[in-house]
Short mmCIF file of N, CA and C in Angstrom, two decimals:
data_model
loop_
_atom_site.label_atom_id
_atom_site.label_comp_id
_atom_site.label_asym_id
_atom_site.label_seq_id
_atom_site.Cartn_x
_atom_site.Cartn_y
_atom_site.Cartn_z
N MET A 1 -111.61 -74.38 34.89
CA MET A 1 -110.06 -74.20 34.98
C MET A 1 -109.42 -73.91 36.34
N ALA A 2 -110.14 -73.88 37.29
CA ALA A 2 -109.79 -74.04 38.58
C ALA A 2 -108.56 -75.02 39.23
N ALA A 3 -108.83 -76.31 38.34
CA ALA A 3 -108.02 -77.57 38.61
C ALA A 3 -106.77 -77.25 37.88
N LEU A 4 -106.98 -77.05 36.60
CA LEU A 4 -105.55 -76.34 36.06
C LEU A 4 -104.69 -75.60 36.87
N GLU A 5 -105.45 -74.60 37.22
CA GLU A 5 -104.72 -73.24 37.94
C GLU A 5 -103.85 -74.07 39.40
N GLN A 6 -104.97 -74.91 40.01
CA GLN A 6 -104.15 -75.40 40.90
C GLN A 6 -102.82 -76.31 40.78
N ARG A 7 -103.06 -76.95 39.71
CA ARG A 7 -101.92 -78.05 39.26
C ARG A 7 -100.84 -77.27 38.78
N ILE A 8 -100.91 -76.05 38.22
CA ILE A 8 -99.72 -75.20 37.99
C ILE A 8 -99.38 -74.68 38.83
N PHE A 9 -99.58 -73.99 39.78
CA PHE A 9 -99.53 -73.73 41.01
C PHE A 9 -98.54 -74.83 41.79
N ASP A 10 -99.04 -75.89 42.17
CA ASP A 10 -98.54 -76.96 42.67
C ASP A 10 -97.04 -77.48 42.18
N MET A 11 -97.10 -77.30 40.73
CA MET A 11 -95.85 -77.75 40.06
C MET A 11 -94.81 -76.69 40.07
N VAL A 12 -95.17 -75.60 40.07
CA VAL A 12 -94.42 -74.35 40.04
C VAL A 12 -93.79 -74.46 41.72
N GLN A 13 -94.53 -74.84 42.83
CA GLN A 13 -93.91 -74.91 44.03
C GLN A 13 -93.11 -75.88 43.95
N ASP A 14 -92.96 -77.13 43.40
CA ASP A 14 -91.92 -78.28 43.33
C ASP A 14 -91.20 -78.01 42.61
N GLU A 15 -90.93 -77.24 41.59
CA GLU A 15 -89.98 -76.66 40.72
C GLU A 15 -89.09 -75.79 41.30
N ARG A 16 -89.72 -74.78 42.02
CA ARG A 16 -89.21 -73.78 43.00
C ARG A 16 -88.20 -74.40 43.84
N ARG A 17 -88.60 -75.52 44.31
CA ARG A 17 -87.76 -76.27 45.38
C ARG A 17 -86.75 -76.77 44.96
N SER A 18 -86.60 -77.21 43.92
CA SER A 18 -85.75 -78.15 43.18
C SER A 18 -84.73 -77.51 42.64
N ILE A 19 -84.97 -76.22 42.04
CA ILE A 19 -84.08 -74.83 41.48
C ILE A 19 -83.51 -74.14 42.53
N ASN A 20 -84.24 -73.87 43.45
CA ASN A 20 -83.49 -73.04 44.63
C ASN A 20 -84.28 -73.38 46.05
N PRO A 21 -83.54 -74.51 46.68
CA PRO A 21 -83.74 -74.86 48.04
C PRO A 21 -83.89 -73.58 48.91
N LYS A 22 -83.34 -72.35 48.71
CA LYS A 22 -83.76 -71.60 49.53
C LYS A 22 -84.91 -70.39 49.33
N ALA A 23 -85.58 -70.81 48.27
CA ALA A 23 -86.65 -69.98 47.72
C ALA A 23 -88.09 -70.35 48.76
N LYS A 24 -88.60 -69.03 49.52
CA LYS A 24 -89.37 -69.20 50.06
C LYS A 24 -90.84 -70.42 49.71
N PRO A 25 -91.41 -70.68 50.43
CA PRO A 25 -92.78 -71.46 49.76
C PRO A 25 -93.71 -70.40 49.26
N LEU A 26 -94.47 -70.79 48.46
CA LEU A 26 -95.33 -69.75 48.18
C LEU A 26 -96.68 -69.88 48.40
N ALA A 27 -97.39 -68.81 49.06
CA ALA A 27 -98.70 -68.79 49.64
C ALA A 27 -99.89 -68.68 48.37
N LEU A 28 -100.89 -69.26 48.38
CA LEU A 28 -101.87 -68.85 47.64
C LEU A 28 -102.33 -67.66 47.82
N ASP A 29 -102.44 -66.48 47.02
CA ASP A 29 -102.98 -65.16 47.10
C ASP A 29 -104.25 -65.05 46.35
N SER A 30 -105.24 -64.70 47.03
CA SER A 30 -106.76 -64.53 46.56
C SER A 30 -106.52 -63.29 45.82
N GLU A 31 -105.78 -62.33 46.45
CA GLU A 31 -106.26 -60.89 45.67
C GLU A 31 -105.48 -61.04 44.44
N LEU A 32 -104.21 -61.69 44.53
CA LEU A 32 -103.16 -62.11 43.14
C LEU A 32 -104.12 -63.04 42.34
N MET A 33 -105.01 -63.88 42.92
CA MET A 33 -105.64 -64.91 41.98
C MET A 33 -106.66 -63.94 41.14
N GLY A 34 -107.68 -63.00 41.87
CA GLY A 34 -108.46 -62.28 41.15
C GLY A 34 -107.69 -61.38 39.77
N VAL A 35 -106.59 -60.78 40.28
CA VAL A 35 -105.82 -60.12 39.19
C VAL A 35 -105.43 -61.09 38.29
N ALA A 36 -104.73 -62.25 38.47
CA ALA A 36 -104.56 -63.37 37.65
C ALA A 36 -105.63 -63.55 36.62
N ARG A 37 -106.92 -63.94 36.71
CA ARG A 37 -108.27 -64.65 36.48
C ARG A 37 -108.34 -63.40 35.40
N ARG A 38 -108.35 -62.01 35.96
CA ARG A 38 -109.06 -60.92 34.89
C ARG A 38 -107.73 -60.71 33.93
N ARG A 39 -106.29 -60.87 34.21
CA ARG A 39 -105.45 -60.52 33.12
C ARG A 39 -105.88 -61.52 32.25
N SER A 40 -105.94 -63.01 32.73
CA SER A 40 -105.93 -64.06 31.60
C SER A 40 -107.33 -64.10 30.76
N ALA A 41 -108.36 -63.52 31.29
CA ALA A 41 -109.64 -63.68 30.73
C ALA A 41 -109.58 -62.10 29.52
N ASP A 42 -108.81 -61.22 29.90
CA ASP A 42 -108.83 -59.97 29.17
C ASP A 42 -107.87 -60.54 27.79
N MET A 43 -106.92 -61.25 28.10
CA MET A 43 -105.74 -61.87 27.00
C MET A 43 -106.94 -62.53 26.18
N ALA A 44 -107.68 -63.58 26.60
CA ALA A 44 -108.60 -64.15 25.94
C ALA A 44 -109.57 -63.57 25.08
N ARG A 45 -110.51 -62.54 25.74
CA ARG A 45 -111.25 -61.87 25.07
C ARG A 45 -110.97 -61.19 24.08
N ASN A 46 -109.76 -60.55 24.18
CA ASN A 46 -109.16 -59.56 23.15
C ASN A 46 -108.02 -60.49 22.26
N ASN A 47 -107.77 -61.86 22.46
CA ASN A 47 -106.58 -62.53 21.71
C ASN A 47 -105.15 -61.87 21.63
N TYR A 48 -104.89 -61.63 22.80
CA TYR A 48 -103.44 -61.23 22.75
C TYR A 48 -102.69 -62.07 23.82
N ILE A 49 -101.38 -61.76 23.70
CA ILE A 49 -100.77 -62.38 24.94
C ILE A 49 -99.23 -61.36 25.03
N ALA A 50 -99.34 -60.26 26.03
CA ALA A 50 -98.54 -59.43 26.42
C ALA A 50 -98.78 -58.91 27.98
N HIS A 51 -97.61 -58.38 28.43
CA HIS A 51 -97.80 -57.89 29.79
C HIS A 51 -98.22 -56.60 30.02
N SER A 52 -98.82 -56.22 28.85
CA SER A 52 -99.70 -54.87 28.90
C SER A 52 -100.76 -55.25 27.99
N SER A 53 -101.73 -54.74 28.28
CA SER A 53 -103.21 -54.77 27.57
C SER A 53 -103.18 -53.98 26.36
N PRO A 54 -103.89 -54.12 24.91
CA PRO A 54 -103.83 -52.88 24.21
C PRO A 54 -104.24 -51.68 24.70
N GLN A 55 -105.15 -51.45 25.86
CA GLN A 55 -105.27 -50.32 26.63
C GLN A 55 -104.50 -49.82 27.59
N GLY A 56 -103.22 -50.44 28.23
CA GLY A 56 -102.03 -50.40 28.72
C GLY A 56 -102.23 -50.61 30.07
N VAL A 57 -103.25 -51.62 30.42
CA VAL A 57 -103.25 -52.12 31.95
C VAL A 57 -102.48 -53.31 32.09
N THR A 58 -101.61 -53.28 33.01
CA THR A 58 -100.90 -53.96 33.65
C THR A 58 -101.55 -55.11 34.84
N SER A 59 -100.82 -56.17 35.02
CA SER A 59 -101.13 -56.68 36.73
C SER A 59 -100.76 -55.98 37.16
N ALA A 60 -99.55 -55.18 37.38
CA ALA A 60 -99.14 -54.23 38.57
C ALA A 60 -99.81 -53.12 38.41
N SER A 61 -100.75 -52.65 37.42
CA SER A 61 -101.92 -51.80 37.68
C SER A 61 -103.06 -52.26 38.71
N LEU A 62 -103.29 -53.27 38.21
CA LEU A 62 -104.44 -53.94 38.78
C LEU A 62 -104.19 -54.23 40.00
N VAL A 63 -103.20 -54.72 40.16
CA VAL A 63 -102.98 -54.89 41.92
C VAL A 63 -103.15 -53.69 42.64
N MET A 64 -102.25 -52.42 41.90
CA MET A 64 -102.32 -51.16 42.75
C MET A 64 -103.95 -50.65 42.95
N ASP A 65 -104.45 -51.02 41.99
CA ASP A 65 -105.97 -50.69 42.21
C ASP A 65 -106.66 -51.33 42.96
N GLU A 66 -106.29 -52.31 43.31
CA GLU A 66 -106.79 -53.19 44.52
C GLU A 66 -106.66 -53.00 45.89
N ASP A 67 -105.10 -52.67 46.00
CA ASP A 67 -104.43 -52.46 47.11
C ASP A 67 -103.56 -51.30 47.24
N LYS A 68 -103.80 -49.95 47.29
CA LYS A 68 -103.13 -48.80 47.04
C LYS A 68 -102.09 -48.91 47.95
N ASP A 69 -101.45 -49.94 49.09
CA ASP A 69 -100.88 -49.82 49.85
C ASP A 69 -99.96 -50.61 49.54
N PHE A 70 -99.99 -51.39 48.27
CA PHE A 70 -98.83 -52.65 47.76
C PHE A 70 -97.65 -51.98 47.80
N GLN A 71 -96.71 -52.47 48.57
CA GLN A 71 -95.30 -52.29 48.45
C GLN A 71 -94.36 -53.30 48.24
N GLY A 72 -93.72 -53.62 47.11
CA GLY A 72 -92.93 -54.84 47.26
C GLY A 72 -92.67 -55.12 45.57
N LEU A 73 -92.14 -56.25 45.04
CA LEU A 73 -91.96 -56.78 43.79
C LEU A 73 -93.40 -57.78 43.51
N LEU A 74 -93.39 -57.54 42.10
CA LEU A 74 -94.49 -58.17 41.59
C LEU A 74 -93.86 -58.93 40.19
N GLY A 75 -93.74 -60.28 39.85
CA GLY A 75 -93.80 -60.81 38.71
C GLY A 75 -94.33 -61.63 37.96
N GLU A 76 -94.21 -61.72 36.86
CA GLU A 76 -95.63 -62.36 35.77
C GLU A 76 -94.81 -63.31 34.89
N ASN A 77 -95.63 -64.47 34.76
CA ASN A 77 -95.34 -65.22 33.83
C ASN A 77 -96.78 -65.47 32.73
N LEU A 78 -96.39 -65.47 31.71
CA LEU A 78 -97.52 -65.72 30.69
C LEU A 78 -97.32 -66.87 29.98
N ALA A 79 -98.24 -67.63 29.40
CA ALA A 79 -98.13 -68.56 28.65
C ALA A 79 -99.55 -68.90 27.65
N VAL A 80 -99.39 -69.45 26.38
CA VAL A 80 -101.00 -69.72 25.78
C VAL A 80 -100.41 -71.18 25.16
N GLU A 81 -101.78 -71.92 25.16
CA GLU A 81 -101.57 -73.50 24.74
C GLU A 81 -102.81 -73.41 23.85
N ASN A 82 -102.62 -73.81 22.58
CA ASN A 82 -103.53 -74.51 21.88
C ASN A 82 -104.05 -75.78 21.91
N PHE A 83 -105.46 -76.19 21.89
CA PHE A 83 -105.89 -77.32 22.42
C PHE A 83 -107.17 -77.35 21.44
N VAL A 84 -107.46 -78.71 21.51
CA VAL A 84 -108.72 -78.92 20.87
C VAL A 84 -110.19 -79.11 21.79
N PRO A 85 -110.94 -78.07 21.52
CA PRO A 85 -112.18 -78.10 22.51
C PRO A 85 -112.94 -79.39 22.70
N GLN A 86 -112.91 -80.21 21.33
CA GLN A 86 -113.80 -81.45 21.62
C GLN A 86 -113.30 -82.49 22.50
N SER A 87 -111.79 -82.18 22.65
CA SER A 87 -111.06 -83.45 23.38
C SER A 87 -110.52 -83.29 24.77
N GLY A 88 -111.35 -81.66 25.51
CA GLY A 88 -111.05 -81.19 26.63
C GLY A 88 -109.92 -80.74 26.84
N VAL A 89 -109.75 -80.63 28.42
CA VAL A 89 -108.36 -80.06 28.71
C VAL A 89 -107.86 -81.44 29.60
N ASP A 90 -106.71 -82.06 29.42
CA ASP A 90 -106.07 -82.84 30.26
C ASP A 90 -105.05 -81.98 31.01
N VAL A 91 -105.66 -81.78 32.65
CA VAL A 91 -105.16 -80.88 33.50
C VAL A 91 -103.58 -81.31 33.65
N ASP A 92 -103.28 -82.41 34.00
CA ASP A 92 -101.63 -82.87 34.28
C ASP A 92 -100.86 -82.47 32.61
N ALA A 93 -101.32 -83.04 31.64
CA ALA A 93 -100.58 -82.71 30.68
C ALA A 93 -100.51 -81.09 30.41
N PHE A 94 -101.69 -80.38 30.17
CA PHE A 94 -101.38 -78.63 30.14
C PHE A 94 -100.67 -78.09 31.00
N ALA A 95 -100.98 -78.61 32.34
CA ALA A 95 -99.98 -77.82 33.31
C ALA A 95 -98.66 -78.18 33.21
N LYS A 96 -98.19 -79.32 32.83
CA LYS A 96 -96.75 -79.71 32.75
C LYS A 96 -96.14 -79.11 31.50
N GLU A 97 -97.08 -78.83 30.24
CA GLU A 97 -96.49 -77.84 29.32
C GLU A 97 -96.17 -76.70 29.43
N PHE A 98 -97.24 -76.10 30.43
CA PHE A 98 -97.00 -74.71 30.78
C PHE A 98 -95.92 -74.38 31.54
N VAL A 99 -95.52 -75.38 32.58
CA VAL A 99 -94.55 -75.03 33.35
C VAL A 99 -93.03 -75.45 32.67
N GLN A 100 -93.14 -76.51 31.61
CA GLN A 100 -92.03 -76.70 30.93
C GLN A 100 -91.69 -75.48 30.32
N THR A 101 -92.73 -75.04 29.38
CA THR A 101 -92.34 -73.68 28.76
C THR A 101 -91.85 -72.79 29.35
N TRP A 102 -92.20 -72.71 30.67
CA TRP A 102 -91.45 -71.49 31.73
C TRP A 102 -90.07 -72.07 32.02
N LEU A 103 -89.74 -73.01 32.06
CA LEU A 103 -88.47 -73.60 32.53
C LEU A 103 -87.58 -73.55 31.58
N ALA A 104 -88.11 -73.61 30.30
CA ALA A 104 -87.17 -73.46 29.19
C ALA A 104 -86.61 -72.31 28.64
N SER A 105 -87.33 -71.08 29.53
CA SER A 105 -87.07 -69.72 29.23
C SER A 105 -86.32 -69.32 30.48
N PRO A 106 -84.97 -68.95 30.27
CA PRO A 106 -84.22 -68.44 31.75
C PRO A 106 -84.78 -67.05 32.42
N ALA A 107 -85.72 -66.23 31.59
CA ALA A 107 -86.35 -65.04 32.18
C ALA A 107 -87.31 -65.57 33.29
N HIS A 108 -88.42 -66.58 32.68
CA HIS A 108 -89.40 -67.01 32.91
C HIS A 108 -88.95 -67.88 34.28
N LYS A 109 -88.10 -68.93 34.41
CA LYS A 109 -87.29 -69.87 35.13
C LYS A 109 -87.02 -68.75 36.23
N GLU A 110 -86.23 -67.67 35.92
CA GLU A 110 -85.40 -66.84 37.05
C GLU A 110 -86.76 -66.27 37.92
N ASN A 111 -87.85 -66.01 37.20
CA ASN A 111 -89.12 -65.37 37.74
C ASN A 111 -89.60 -66.44 38.86
N LEU A 112 -90.01 -67.91 38.25
CA LEU A 112 -90.79 -68.98 39.08
C LEU A 112 -89.67 -69.16 40.38
N SER A 113 -88.38 -68.93 39.96
CA SER A 113 -87.63 -69.30 41.34
C SER A 113 -86.96 -68.43 42.17
N PHE A 114 -87.10 -66.97 41.91
CA PHE A 114 -86.88 -66.28 42.82
C PHE A 114 -87.11 -66.18 44.25
N ALA A 115 -85.93 -66.26 45.00
CA ALA A 115 -86.39 -66.79 46.35
C ALA A 115 -87.07 -66.19 47.29
N ALA A 116 -87.06 -64.68 46.99
CA ALA A 116 -88.11 -63.86 47.85
C ALA A 116 -89.41 -63.71 47.68
N TYR A 117 -90.02 -64.28 46.45
CA TYR A 117 -91.47 -64.53 46.35
C TYR A 117 -92.00 -65.40 47.50
N ASP A 118 -93.08 -64.66 47.94
CA ASP A 118 -93.54 -65.76 48.94
C ASP A 118 -95.22 -65.86 48.66
N ARG A 119 -95.67 -65.25 47.51
CA ARG A 119 -97.18 -65.38 47.30
C ARG A 119 -97.24 -65.29 45.70
N SER A 120 -98.45 -66.30 45.37
CA SER A 120 -98.56 -66.65 43.99
C SER A 120 -99.88 -66.63 43.79
N ALA A 121 -100.43 -66.61 42.41
CA ALA A 121 -101.84 -66.98 42.01
C ALA A 121 -101.52 -67.59 40.47
N VAL A 122 -102.63 -68.17 39.91
CA VAL A 122 -102.48 -68.60 38.81
C VAL A 122 -104.11 -68.25 38.33
N GLY A 123 -104.21 -67.45 36.98
CA GLY A 123 -105.47 -67.27 36.18
C GLY A 123 -105.31 -68.16 34.77
N ALA A 124 -106.28 -69.03 34.60
CA ALA A 124 -106.50 -69.46 33.03
C ALA A 124 -107.73 -69.22 32.57
N THR A 125 -107.80 -69.08 31.26
CA THR A 125 -108.97 -68.92 30.90
C THR A 125 -108.98 -69.47 29.33
N VAL A 126 -109.92 -70.14 28.76
CA VAL A 126 -109.98 -70.57 27.51
C VAL A 126 -110.67 -69.52 26.75
N GLY A 127 -110.05 -69.24 25.51
CA GLY A 127 -110.58 -68.51 24.46
C GLY A 127 -110.50 -69.13 22.95
N GLY A 128 -111.61 -69.56 22.68
CA GLY A 128 -111.93 -70.28 21.49
C GLY A 128 -111.08 -71.77 21.70
N ASP A 129 -109.84 -71.98 21.03
CA ASP A 129 -109.11 -73.27 21.02
C ASP A 129 -107.78 -72.79 21.68
N THR A 130 -107.58 -72.08 22.49
CA THR A 130 -106.45 -71.67 23.29
C THR A 130 -106.90 -71.66 24.69
N ILE A 131 -105.74 -71.79 25.54
CA ILE A 131 -105.66 -71.72 26.97
C ILE A 131 -104.72 -70.46 27.41
N PHE A 132 -105.22 -69.31 27.87
CA PHE A 132 -104.45 -68.19 28.35
C PHE A 132 -104.20 -68.36 29.86
N VAL A 133 -102.76 -68.48 30.12
CA VAL A 133 -102.58 -68.65 31.50
C VAL A 133 -101.73 -67.34 32.39
N VAL A 134 -101.95 -67.01 33.04
CA VAL A 134 -101.17 -65.54 33.42
C VAL A 134 -100.74 -66.63 35.17
N GLN A 135 -99.37 -66.39 35.52
CA GLN A 135 -98.88 -66.49 36.74
C GLN A 135 -98.30 -65.30 37.49
N LEU A 136 -98.78 -64.80 38.48
CA LEU A 136 -98.24 -64.01 39.33
C LEU A 136 -97.70 -64.20 40.84
N PHE A 137 -96.45 -63.57 40.80
CA PHE A 137 -95.56 -63.75 41.93
C PHE A 137 -95.42 -62.36 42.95
N ALA A 138 -95.49 -62.50 44.16
CA ALA A 138 -95.40 -61.16 44.91
C ALA A 138 -94.28 -61.42 46.04
N THR A 139 -94.05 -60.19 46.82
CA THR A 139 -93.14 -60.12 48.07
C THR A 139 -93.41 -58.98 48.19
N ASP A 140 -93.45 -58.69 49.89
CA ASP A 140 -93.22 -57.16 50.15
C ASP A 140 -91.85 -57.10 50.76
N LEU A 141 -90.96 -57.81 50.56
CA LEU A 141 -89.90 -57.92 51.02
C LEU A 141 -89.49 -57.57 52.26
N GLY A 142 -90.26 -57.60 53.34
CA GLY A 142 -90.45 -57.33 54.47
C GLY A 142 -90.34 -56.04 54.63
N LEU A 143 -91.23 -55.10 53.91
CA LEU A 143 -91.40 -53.91 54.20
C LEU A 143 -92.78 -53.73 55.14
N PRO A 144 -92.59 -52.98 56.05
CA PRO A 144 -93.90 -52.68 56.85
C PRO A 144 -94.84 -52.06 55.91
N PRO A 145 -96.11 -51.99 56.69
CA PRO A 145 -96.99 -51.16 55.72
C PRO A 145 -97.00 -49.64 56.20
N PRO A 146 -97.41 -48.99 54.94
CA PRO A 146 -97.13 -47.65 54.99
C PRO A 146 -98.00 -46.94 56.22
N GLU A 147 -97.33 -45.94 56.86
CA GLU A 147 -97.70 -45.04 57.94
C GLU A 147 -99.20 -44.52 57.49
N PRO A 148 -100.42 -44.39 58.42
CA PRO A 148 -101.22 -43.79 58.07
C PRO A 148 -101.03 -42.09 57.78
N LYS A 149 -101.49 -41.65 56.87
CA LYS A 149 -101.28 -40.04 56.85
C LYS A 149 -101.86 -39.40 58.04
N LYS A 150 -101.06 -38.55 58.52
CA LYS A 150 -101.47 -37.52 59.87
C LYS A 150 -102.02 -36.46 59.05
N PRO A 151 -102.96 -35.71 59.55
CA PRO A 151 -103.51 -34.72 59.21
C PRO A 151 -102.67 -33.50 59.57
N ALA A 152 -102.50 -32.40 58.42
CA ALA A 152 -101.42 -31.31 58.75
C ALA A 152 -102.06 -30.63 60.15
N PRO A 153 -100.79 -29.81 60.66
CA PRO A 153 -100.93 -29.38 61.97
C PRO A 153 -101.96 -28.26 61.74
N GLY A 154 -102.98 -27.91 63.01
CA GLY A 154 -103.75 -27.10 63.10
C GLY A 154 -105.30 -27.36 62.04
N THR A 155 -105.13 -28.77 61.40
CA THR A 155 -106.43 -29.04 60.80
C THR A 155 -107.23 -29.87 61.32
N ALA A 156 -106.80 -30.90 62.36
CA ALA A 156 -108.17 -31.31 63.06
C ALA A 156 -108.33 -30.68 64.60
N LYS A 157 -109.68 -30.88 64.84
CA LYS A 157 -110.11 -30.02 65.93
C LYS A 157 -110.97 -30.68 66.62
N GLY A 158 -110.59 -32.07 67.25
CA GLY A 158 -110.96 -32.97 68.04
C GLY A 158 -111.97 -33.77 66.94
N PRO A 159 -112.59 -34.69 67.83
CA PRO A 159 -113.06 -36.09 66.99
C PRO A 159 -114.12 -35.83 66.14
N ASP A 160 -114.53 -34.74 66.12
CA ASP A 160 -115.84 -34.40 65.00
C ASP A 160 -115.24 -33.44 63.84
N ALA A 161 -113.91 -33.55 63.67
CA ALA A 161 -113.09 -32.79 62.87
C ALA A 161 -113.14 -33.24 61.69
N THR A 162 -113.76 -32.70 60.37
CA THR A 162 -113.75 -33.10 59.17
C THR A 162 -112.45 -33.58 58.58
N PRO A 163 -112.23 -34.60 58.07
CA PRO A 163 -110.90 -35.31 57.50
C PRO A 163 -110.41 -34.44 56.59
N ALA A 164 -109.00 -34.17 56.32
CA ALA A 164 -108.22 -33.32 55.04
C ALA A 164 -108.77 -33.94 53.93
N GLN A 165 -108.70 -33.26 52.96
CA GLN A 165 -109.21 -33.93 51.37
C GLN A 165 -108.20 -34.37 50.99
N PRO A 166 -108.35 -35.79 50.34
CA PRO A 166 -107.02 -36.39 49.73
C PRO A 166 -106.44 -35.62 48.76
N VAL A 167 -105.10 -36.10 48.69
CA VAL A 167 -104.39 -35.15 47.77
C VAL A 167 -104.17 -36.21 46.57
N PRO A 168 -104.30 -36.12 45.18
CA PRO A 168 -104.19 -36.88 44.03
C PRO A 168 -102.49 -37.21 44.06
N THR A 169 -102.50 -38.60 43.79
CA THR A 169 -101.16 -38.93 43.62
C THR A 169 -101.32 -39.57 42.26
N LEU A 170 -99.75 -39.86 41.91
CA LEU A 170 -99.57 -40.47 40.74
C LEU A 170 -99.36 -41.91 40.92
N GLN A 171 -100.06 -42.64 39.93
CA GLN A 171 -99.99 -44.24 39.85
C GLN A 171 -99.11 -44.89 38.72
N SER A 172 -98.24 -45.83 38.76
CA SER A 172 -97.64 -46.30 37.73
C SER A 172 -98.75 -46.93 36.58
N GLY A 173 -98.55 -46.97 35.60
CA GLY A 173 -99.13 -47.87 34.65
C GLY A 173 -100.09 -46.85 33.82
N ALA A 174 -100.21 -46.81 32.41
CA ALA A 174 -100.73 -46.00 32.07
C ALA A 174 -102.40 -46.54 31.77
N ARG A 175 -103.23 -45.74 31.72
CA ARG A 175 -104.78 -45.92 31.46
C ARG A 175 -105.49 -45.20 30.11
#
């Protein structure tokens, strides 16, 4: 499915430029690709299409699991298309169908043409006679990386000091 993923990525890149000439070019992001592929595989395995899995897992929660320091915006477009397994997958025809479906939906079109997004990835998985596709878009909006946490005053006693114990934090997304 890598050829289909790349073709969808390339077509979305072209459409973005024609819809919004001020849109930043998209860089293919390996972290997002892993998440998009996991999401499309989960949808194929469990036969659903939704922004949240039956267990409550979202692309955002997976990105946060991968990169606790992620700060920015994350967009997601989903699509499914039936096909005849004996006929195989015509990469160009299916890529065009997926992209045209998104362009026909105002919300999906807005997502793929949002000017600030600068990273993207596509995941595609076959499940029976259906192709499940997830495209993720992200930007950090120019936010600096979070500052490293400094130990509380009086807790560090030189280079051999034991680090302070981590404080539990809340994450978005139900598990």
